[in-house]
mmCIF file of C-alpha atoms in Angstrom:
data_model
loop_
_atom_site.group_PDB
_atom_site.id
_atom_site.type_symbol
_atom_site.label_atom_id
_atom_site.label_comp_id
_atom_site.label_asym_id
_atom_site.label_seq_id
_atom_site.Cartn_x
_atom_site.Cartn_y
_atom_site.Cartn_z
ATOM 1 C CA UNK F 1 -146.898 -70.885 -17.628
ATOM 2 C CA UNK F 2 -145.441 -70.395 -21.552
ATOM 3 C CA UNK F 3 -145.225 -66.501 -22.668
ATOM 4 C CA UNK F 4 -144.809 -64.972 -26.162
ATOM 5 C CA UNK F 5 -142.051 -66.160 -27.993
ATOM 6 C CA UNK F 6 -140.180 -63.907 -30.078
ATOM 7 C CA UNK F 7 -142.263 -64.449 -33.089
ATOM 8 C CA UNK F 8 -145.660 -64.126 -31.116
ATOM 9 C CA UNK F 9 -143.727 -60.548 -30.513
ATOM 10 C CA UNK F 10 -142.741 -60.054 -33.669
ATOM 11 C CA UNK F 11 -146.700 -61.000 -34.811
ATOM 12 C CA UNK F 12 -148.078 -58.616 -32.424
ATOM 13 C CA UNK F 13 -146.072 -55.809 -33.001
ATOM 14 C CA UNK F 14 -146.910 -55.922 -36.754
ATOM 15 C CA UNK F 15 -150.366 -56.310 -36.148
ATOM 16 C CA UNK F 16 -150.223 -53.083 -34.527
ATOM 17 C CA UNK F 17 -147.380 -51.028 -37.125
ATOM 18 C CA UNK F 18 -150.354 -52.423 -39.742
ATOM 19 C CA UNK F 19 -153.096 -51.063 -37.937
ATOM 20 C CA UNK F 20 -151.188 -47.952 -37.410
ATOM 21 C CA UNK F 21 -150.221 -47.724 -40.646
ATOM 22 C CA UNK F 22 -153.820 -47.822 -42.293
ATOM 23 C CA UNK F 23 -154.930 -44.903 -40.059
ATOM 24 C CA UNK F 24 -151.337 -42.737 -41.514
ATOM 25 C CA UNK F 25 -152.417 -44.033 -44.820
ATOM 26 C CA UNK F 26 -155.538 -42.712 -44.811
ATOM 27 C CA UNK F 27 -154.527 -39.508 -43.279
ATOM 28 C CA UNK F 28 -151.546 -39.025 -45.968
ATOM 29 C CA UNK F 29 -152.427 -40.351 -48.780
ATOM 30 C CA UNK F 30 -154.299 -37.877 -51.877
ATOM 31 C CA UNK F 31 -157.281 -39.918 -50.360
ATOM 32 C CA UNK F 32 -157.177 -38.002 -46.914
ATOM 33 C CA UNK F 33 -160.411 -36.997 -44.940
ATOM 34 C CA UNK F 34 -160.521 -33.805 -45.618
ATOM 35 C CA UNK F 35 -164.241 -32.955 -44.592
ATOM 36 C CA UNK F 36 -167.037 -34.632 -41.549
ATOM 37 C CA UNK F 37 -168.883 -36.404 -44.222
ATOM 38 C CA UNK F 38 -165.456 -37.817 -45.523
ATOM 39 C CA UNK F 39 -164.100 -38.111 -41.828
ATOM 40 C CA UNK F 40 -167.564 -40.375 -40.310
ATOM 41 C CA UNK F 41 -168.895 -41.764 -43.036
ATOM 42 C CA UNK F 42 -166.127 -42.614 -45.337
ATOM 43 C CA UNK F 43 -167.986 -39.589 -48.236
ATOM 44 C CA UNK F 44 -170.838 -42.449 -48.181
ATOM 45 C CA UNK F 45 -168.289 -44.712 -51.369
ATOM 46 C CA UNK F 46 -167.320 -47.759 -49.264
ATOM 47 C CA UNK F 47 -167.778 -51.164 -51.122
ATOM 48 C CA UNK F 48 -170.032 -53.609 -49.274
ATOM 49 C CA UNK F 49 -167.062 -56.205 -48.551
ATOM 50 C CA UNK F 50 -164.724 -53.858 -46.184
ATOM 51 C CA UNK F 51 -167.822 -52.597 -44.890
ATOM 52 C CA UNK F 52 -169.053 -56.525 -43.888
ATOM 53 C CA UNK F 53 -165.996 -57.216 -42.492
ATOM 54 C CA UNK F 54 -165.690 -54.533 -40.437
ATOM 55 C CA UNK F 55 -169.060 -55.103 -38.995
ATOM 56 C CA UNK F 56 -168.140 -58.416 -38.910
ATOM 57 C CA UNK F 57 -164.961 -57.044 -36.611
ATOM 58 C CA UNK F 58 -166.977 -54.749 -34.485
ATOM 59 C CA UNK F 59 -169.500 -57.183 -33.344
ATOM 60 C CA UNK F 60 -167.480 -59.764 -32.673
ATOM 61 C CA UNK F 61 -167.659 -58.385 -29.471
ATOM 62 C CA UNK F 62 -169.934 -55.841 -29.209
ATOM 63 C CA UNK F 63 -173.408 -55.454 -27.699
ATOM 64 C CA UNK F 64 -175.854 -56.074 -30.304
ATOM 65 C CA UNK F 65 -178.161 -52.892 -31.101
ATOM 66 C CA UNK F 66 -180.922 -51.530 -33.165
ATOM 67 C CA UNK F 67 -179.134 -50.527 -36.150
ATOM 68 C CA UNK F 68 -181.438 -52.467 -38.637
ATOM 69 C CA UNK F 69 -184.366 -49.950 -38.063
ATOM 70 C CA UNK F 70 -182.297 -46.816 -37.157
ATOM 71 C CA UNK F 71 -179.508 -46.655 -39.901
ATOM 72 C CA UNK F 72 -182.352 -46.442 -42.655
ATOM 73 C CA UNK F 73 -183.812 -43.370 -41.295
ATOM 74 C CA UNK F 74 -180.453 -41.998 -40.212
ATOM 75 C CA UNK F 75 -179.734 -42.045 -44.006
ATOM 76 C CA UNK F 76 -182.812 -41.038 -45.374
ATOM 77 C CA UNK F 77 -182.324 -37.854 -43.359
ATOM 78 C CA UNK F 78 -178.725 -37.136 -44.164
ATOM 79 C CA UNK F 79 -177.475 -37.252 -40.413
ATOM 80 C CA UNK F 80 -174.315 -38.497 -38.996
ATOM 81 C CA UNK F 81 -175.226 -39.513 -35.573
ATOM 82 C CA UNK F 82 -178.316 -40.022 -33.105
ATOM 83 C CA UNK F 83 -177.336 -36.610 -31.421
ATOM 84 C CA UNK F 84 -178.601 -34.762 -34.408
ATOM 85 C CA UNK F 85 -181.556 -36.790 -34.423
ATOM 86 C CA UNK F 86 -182.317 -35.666 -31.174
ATOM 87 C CA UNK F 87 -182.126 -32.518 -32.128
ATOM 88 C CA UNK F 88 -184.844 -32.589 -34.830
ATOM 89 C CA UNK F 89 -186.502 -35.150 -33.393
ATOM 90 C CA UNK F 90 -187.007 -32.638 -29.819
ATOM 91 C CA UNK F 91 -184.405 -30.064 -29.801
ATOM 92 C CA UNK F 92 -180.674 -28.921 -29.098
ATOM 93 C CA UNK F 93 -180.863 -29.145 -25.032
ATOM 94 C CA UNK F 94 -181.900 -32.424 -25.618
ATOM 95 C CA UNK F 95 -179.206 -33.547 -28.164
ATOM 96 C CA UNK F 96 -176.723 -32.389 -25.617
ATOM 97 C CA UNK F 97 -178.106 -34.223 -22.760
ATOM 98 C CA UNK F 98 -177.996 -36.893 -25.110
ATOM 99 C CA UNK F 99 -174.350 -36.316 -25.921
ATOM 100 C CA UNK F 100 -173.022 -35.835 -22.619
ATOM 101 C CA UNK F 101 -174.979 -38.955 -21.232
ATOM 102 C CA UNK F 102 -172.958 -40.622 -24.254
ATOM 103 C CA UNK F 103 -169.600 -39.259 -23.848
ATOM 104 C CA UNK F 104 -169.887 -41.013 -20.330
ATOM 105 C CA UNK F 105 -170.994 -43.966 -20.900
ATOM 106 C CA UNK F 106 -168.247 -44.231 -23.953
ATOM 107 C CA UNK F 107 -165.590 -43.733 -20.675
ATOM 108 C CA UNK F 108 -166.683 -46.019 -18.698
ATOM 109 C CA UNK F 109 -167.052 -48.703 -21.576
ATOM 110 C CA UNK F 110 -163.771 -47.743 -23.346
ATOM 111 C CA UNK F 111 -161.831 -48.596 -19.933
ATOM 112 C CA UNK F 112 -164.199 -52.108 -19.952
ATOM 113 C CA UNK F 113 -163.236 -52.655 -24.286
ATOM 114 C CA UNK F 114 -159.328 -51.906 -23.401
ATOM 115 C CA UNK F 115 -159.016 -53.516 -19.555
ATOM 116 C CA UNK F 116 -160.279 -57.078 -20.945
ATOM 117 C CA UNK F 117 -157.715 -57.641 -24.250
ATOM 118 C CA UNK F 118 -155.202 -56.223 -21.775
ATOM 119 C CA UNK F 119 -155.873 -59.054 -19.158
ATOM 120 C CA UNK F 120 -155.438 -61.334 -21.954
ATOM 121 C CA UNK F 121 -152.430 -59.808 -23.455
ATOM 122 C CA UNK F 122 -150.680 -60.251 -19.984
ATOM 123 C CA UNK F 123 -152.065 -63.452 -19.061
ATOM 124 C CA UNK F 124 -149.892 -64.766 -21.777
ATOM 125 C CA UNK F 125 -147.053 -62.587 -22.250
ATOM 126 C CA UNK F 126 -146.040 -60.974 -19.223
ATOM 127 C CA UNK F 127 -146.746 -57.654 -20.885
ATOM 128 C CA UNK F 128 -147.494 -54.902 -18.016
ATOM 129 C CA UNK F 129 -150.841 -54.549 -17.715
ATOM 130 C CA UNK F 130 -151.795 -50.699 -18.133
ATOM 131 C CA UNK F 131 -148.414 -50.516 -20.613
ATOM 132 C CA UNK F 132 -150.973 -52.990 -22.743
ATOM 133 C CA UNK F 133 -154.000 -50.719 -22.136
ATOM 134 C CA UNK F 134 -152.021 -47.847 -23.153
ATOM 135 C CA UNK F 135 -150.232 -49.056 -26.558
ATOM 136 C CA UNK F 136 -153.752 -50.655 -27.154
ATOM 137 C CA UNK F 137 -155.243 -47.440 -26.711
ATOM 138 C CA UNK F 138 -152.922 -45.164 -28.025
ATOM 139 C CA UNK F 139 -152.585 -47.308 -31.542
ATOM 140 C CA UNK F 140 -156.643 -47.205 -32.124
ATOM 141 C CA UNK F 141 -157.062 -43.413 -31.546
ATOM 142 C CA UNK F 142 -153.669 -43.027 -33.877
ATOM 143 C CA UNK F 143 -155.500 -44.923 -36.687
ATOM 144 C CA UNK F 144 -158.742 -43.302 -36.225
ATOM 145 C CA UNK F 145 -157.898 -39.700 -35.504
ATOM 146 C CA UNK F 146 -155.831 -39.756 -37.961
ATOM 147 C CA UNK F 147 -157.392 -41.486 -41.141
ATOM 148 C CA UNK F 148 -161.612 -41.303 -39.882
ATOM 149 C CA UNK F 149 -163.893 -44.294 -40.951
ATOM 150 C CA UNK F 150 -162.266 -45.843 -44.306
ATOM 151 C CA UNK F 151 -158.888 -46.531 -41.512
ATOM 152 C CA UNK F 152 -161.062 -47.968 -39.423
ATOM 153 C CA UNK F 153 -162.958 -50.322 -41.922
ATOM 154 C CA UNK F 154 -159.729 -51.256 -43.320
ATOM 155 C CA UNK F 155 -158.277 -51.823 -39.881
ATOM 156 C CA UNK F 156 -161.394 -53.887 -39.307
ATOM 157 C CA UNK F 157 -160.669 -55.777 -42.008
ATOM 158 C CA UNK F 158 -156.918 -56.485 -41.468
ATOM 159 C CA UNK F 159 -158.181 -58.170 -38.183
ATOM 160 C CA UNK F 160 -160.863 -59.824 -39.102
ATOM 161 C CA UNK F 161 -158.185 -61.744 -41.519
ATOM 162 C CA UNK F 162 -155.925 -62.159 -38.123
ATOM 163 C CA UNK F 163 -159.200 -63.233 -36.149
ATOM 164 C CA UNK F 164 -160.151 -65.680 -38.865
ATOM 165 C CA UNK F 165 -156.640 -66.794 -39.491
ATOM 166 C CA UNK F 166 -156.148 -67.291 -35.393
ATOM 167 C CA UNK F 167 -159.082 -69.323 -35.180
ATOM 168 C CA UNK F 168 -157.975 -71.326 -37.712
ATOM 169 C CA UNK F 169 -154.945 -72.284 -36.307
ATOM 170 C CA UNK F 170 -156.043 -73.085 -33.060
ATOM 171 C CA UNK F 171 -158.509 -75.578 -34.640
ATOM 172 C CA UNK F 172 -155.388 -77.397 -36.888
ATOM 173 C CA UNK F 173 -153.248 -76.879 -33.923
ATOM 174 C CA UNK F 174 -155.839 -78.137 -31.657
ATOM 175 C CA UNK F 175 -156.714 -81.066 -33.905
ATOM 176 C CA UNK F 176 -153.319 -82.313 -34.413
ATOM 177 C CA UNK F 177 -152.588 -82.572 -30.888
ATOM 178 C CA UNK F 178 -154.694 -84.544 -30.081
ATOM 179 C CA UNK F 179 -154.836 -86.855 -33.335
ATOM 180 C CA UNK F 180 -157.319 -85.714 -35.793
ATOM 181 C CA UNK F 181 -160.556 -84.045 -36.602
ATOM 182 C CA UNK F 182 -161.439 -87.908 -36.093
ATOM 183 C CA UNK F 183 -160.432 -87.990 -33.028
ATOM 184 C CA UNK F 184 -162.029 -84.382 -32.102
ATOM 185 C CA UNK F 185 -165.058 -85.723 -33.092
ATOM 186 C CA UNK F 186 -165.036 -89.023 -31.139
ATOM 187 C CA UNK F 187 -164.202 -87.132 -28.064
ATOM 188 C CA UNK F 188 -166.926 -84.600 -28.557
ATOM 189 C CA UNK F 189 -169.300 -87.596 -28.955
ATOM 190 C CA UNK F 190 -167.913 -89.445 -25.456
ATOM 191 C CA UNK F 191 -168.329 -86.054 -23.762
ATOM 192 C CA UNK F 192 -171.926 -85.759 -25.097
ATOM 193 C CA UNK F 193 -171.028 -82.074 -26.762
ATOM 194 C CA UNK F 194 -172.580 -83.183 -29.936
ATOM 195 C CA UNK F 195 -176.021 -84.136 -29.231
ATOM 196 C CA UNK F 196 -178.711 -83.403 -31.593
ATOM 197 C CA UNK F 197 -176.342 -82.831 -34.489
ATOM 198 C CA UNK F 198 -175.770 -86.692 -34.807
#
């Protein structure tokens, strides 16, 4: 079995300083979140393109949800999550039910979103499993406690770039080994993965 190298250490490590160092940024800088509106939505002045990406980012791997009918009337009435929707929508007893139920669930999944990259993470370095899920961990609540949604967006869209570039690779990487996109395609074709696209 190969592990990291010292550059696929050196890579990961900076992709996590950079992370890092968006959320400081952000919480530093004269640009700092200094109010909620600022802190969860960014003060509403985010260009589409960071925003795209980071969607882009979140959903790689994320659940797909209703957001294309309930962001519109989130907006329209000036709210900031679905908890204070409950609340007008019903009333307070209910938006708490609604965030404790939430906070829960979040618990459970958050163990799920930081067990999985850490299986990976060790599968091909060596790297201690829960030391993964920790430094995972502690890196994305540094970033985001520290410098709210426009750190996040731009972290999103720092590793989108990685997740594009990665991809990429693997496909040259992948293509040269084994002689070609030519090649690629011809074995694709043997292996019938390509029917219907002929």
């Amino acid at each position: 079995m190969e592990f990291f190298t010292v550059i696929d250490y050196s890579i990961f490590v900076l992709l996590l300083v950079l992370s890092s160092a968006i959320g400081l940024f952000y919480a530093l800088s004269g640009d700092r979140q200094r109010t909620v509106q600022e802190f969860l939505l960014a003060n509403r002045n985010m260009g589409f393109l960071p925003v795209a990406l980071s969607l882009l980012a979140t959903f790689q791997s994320a659940v797909a949800i209703l957001a294309h009918f309930f962001i519109p009337v989130f907006y329209r009435l000036r709210i900031t999550s679905t908890y204070e929707y409950l609340e007008l929508r019903f009333n307070k007893t209910v938006r708490i039910f609604g965030t404790i139920t939430f906070i829960f669930q979040m618990v459970i999944y958050m163990g799920v979103v930081l067990y999985a990259p850490a299986l990976a993470l060790n599968a091909v370095t060596g790297f201690d499993l829960w030391s993964a899920v920790l430094t995972m961990g502690l890196v994305c609540t540094l970033y985001t406690t520290l410098g709210g949604l426009k750190a996040v967006i731009w972290t999103d869209v720092f590793q989108t770039l990685v997740m594009f570039a990665g991809q990429l690779a693997v496909i040259v990487v992948g293509a040269r080994r084994v002689g070609g996109m030519a090649r690629v395609w011809s074995l694709a074709e043997q292996e019938g993965k390509i029917s219907g696209i002929e």
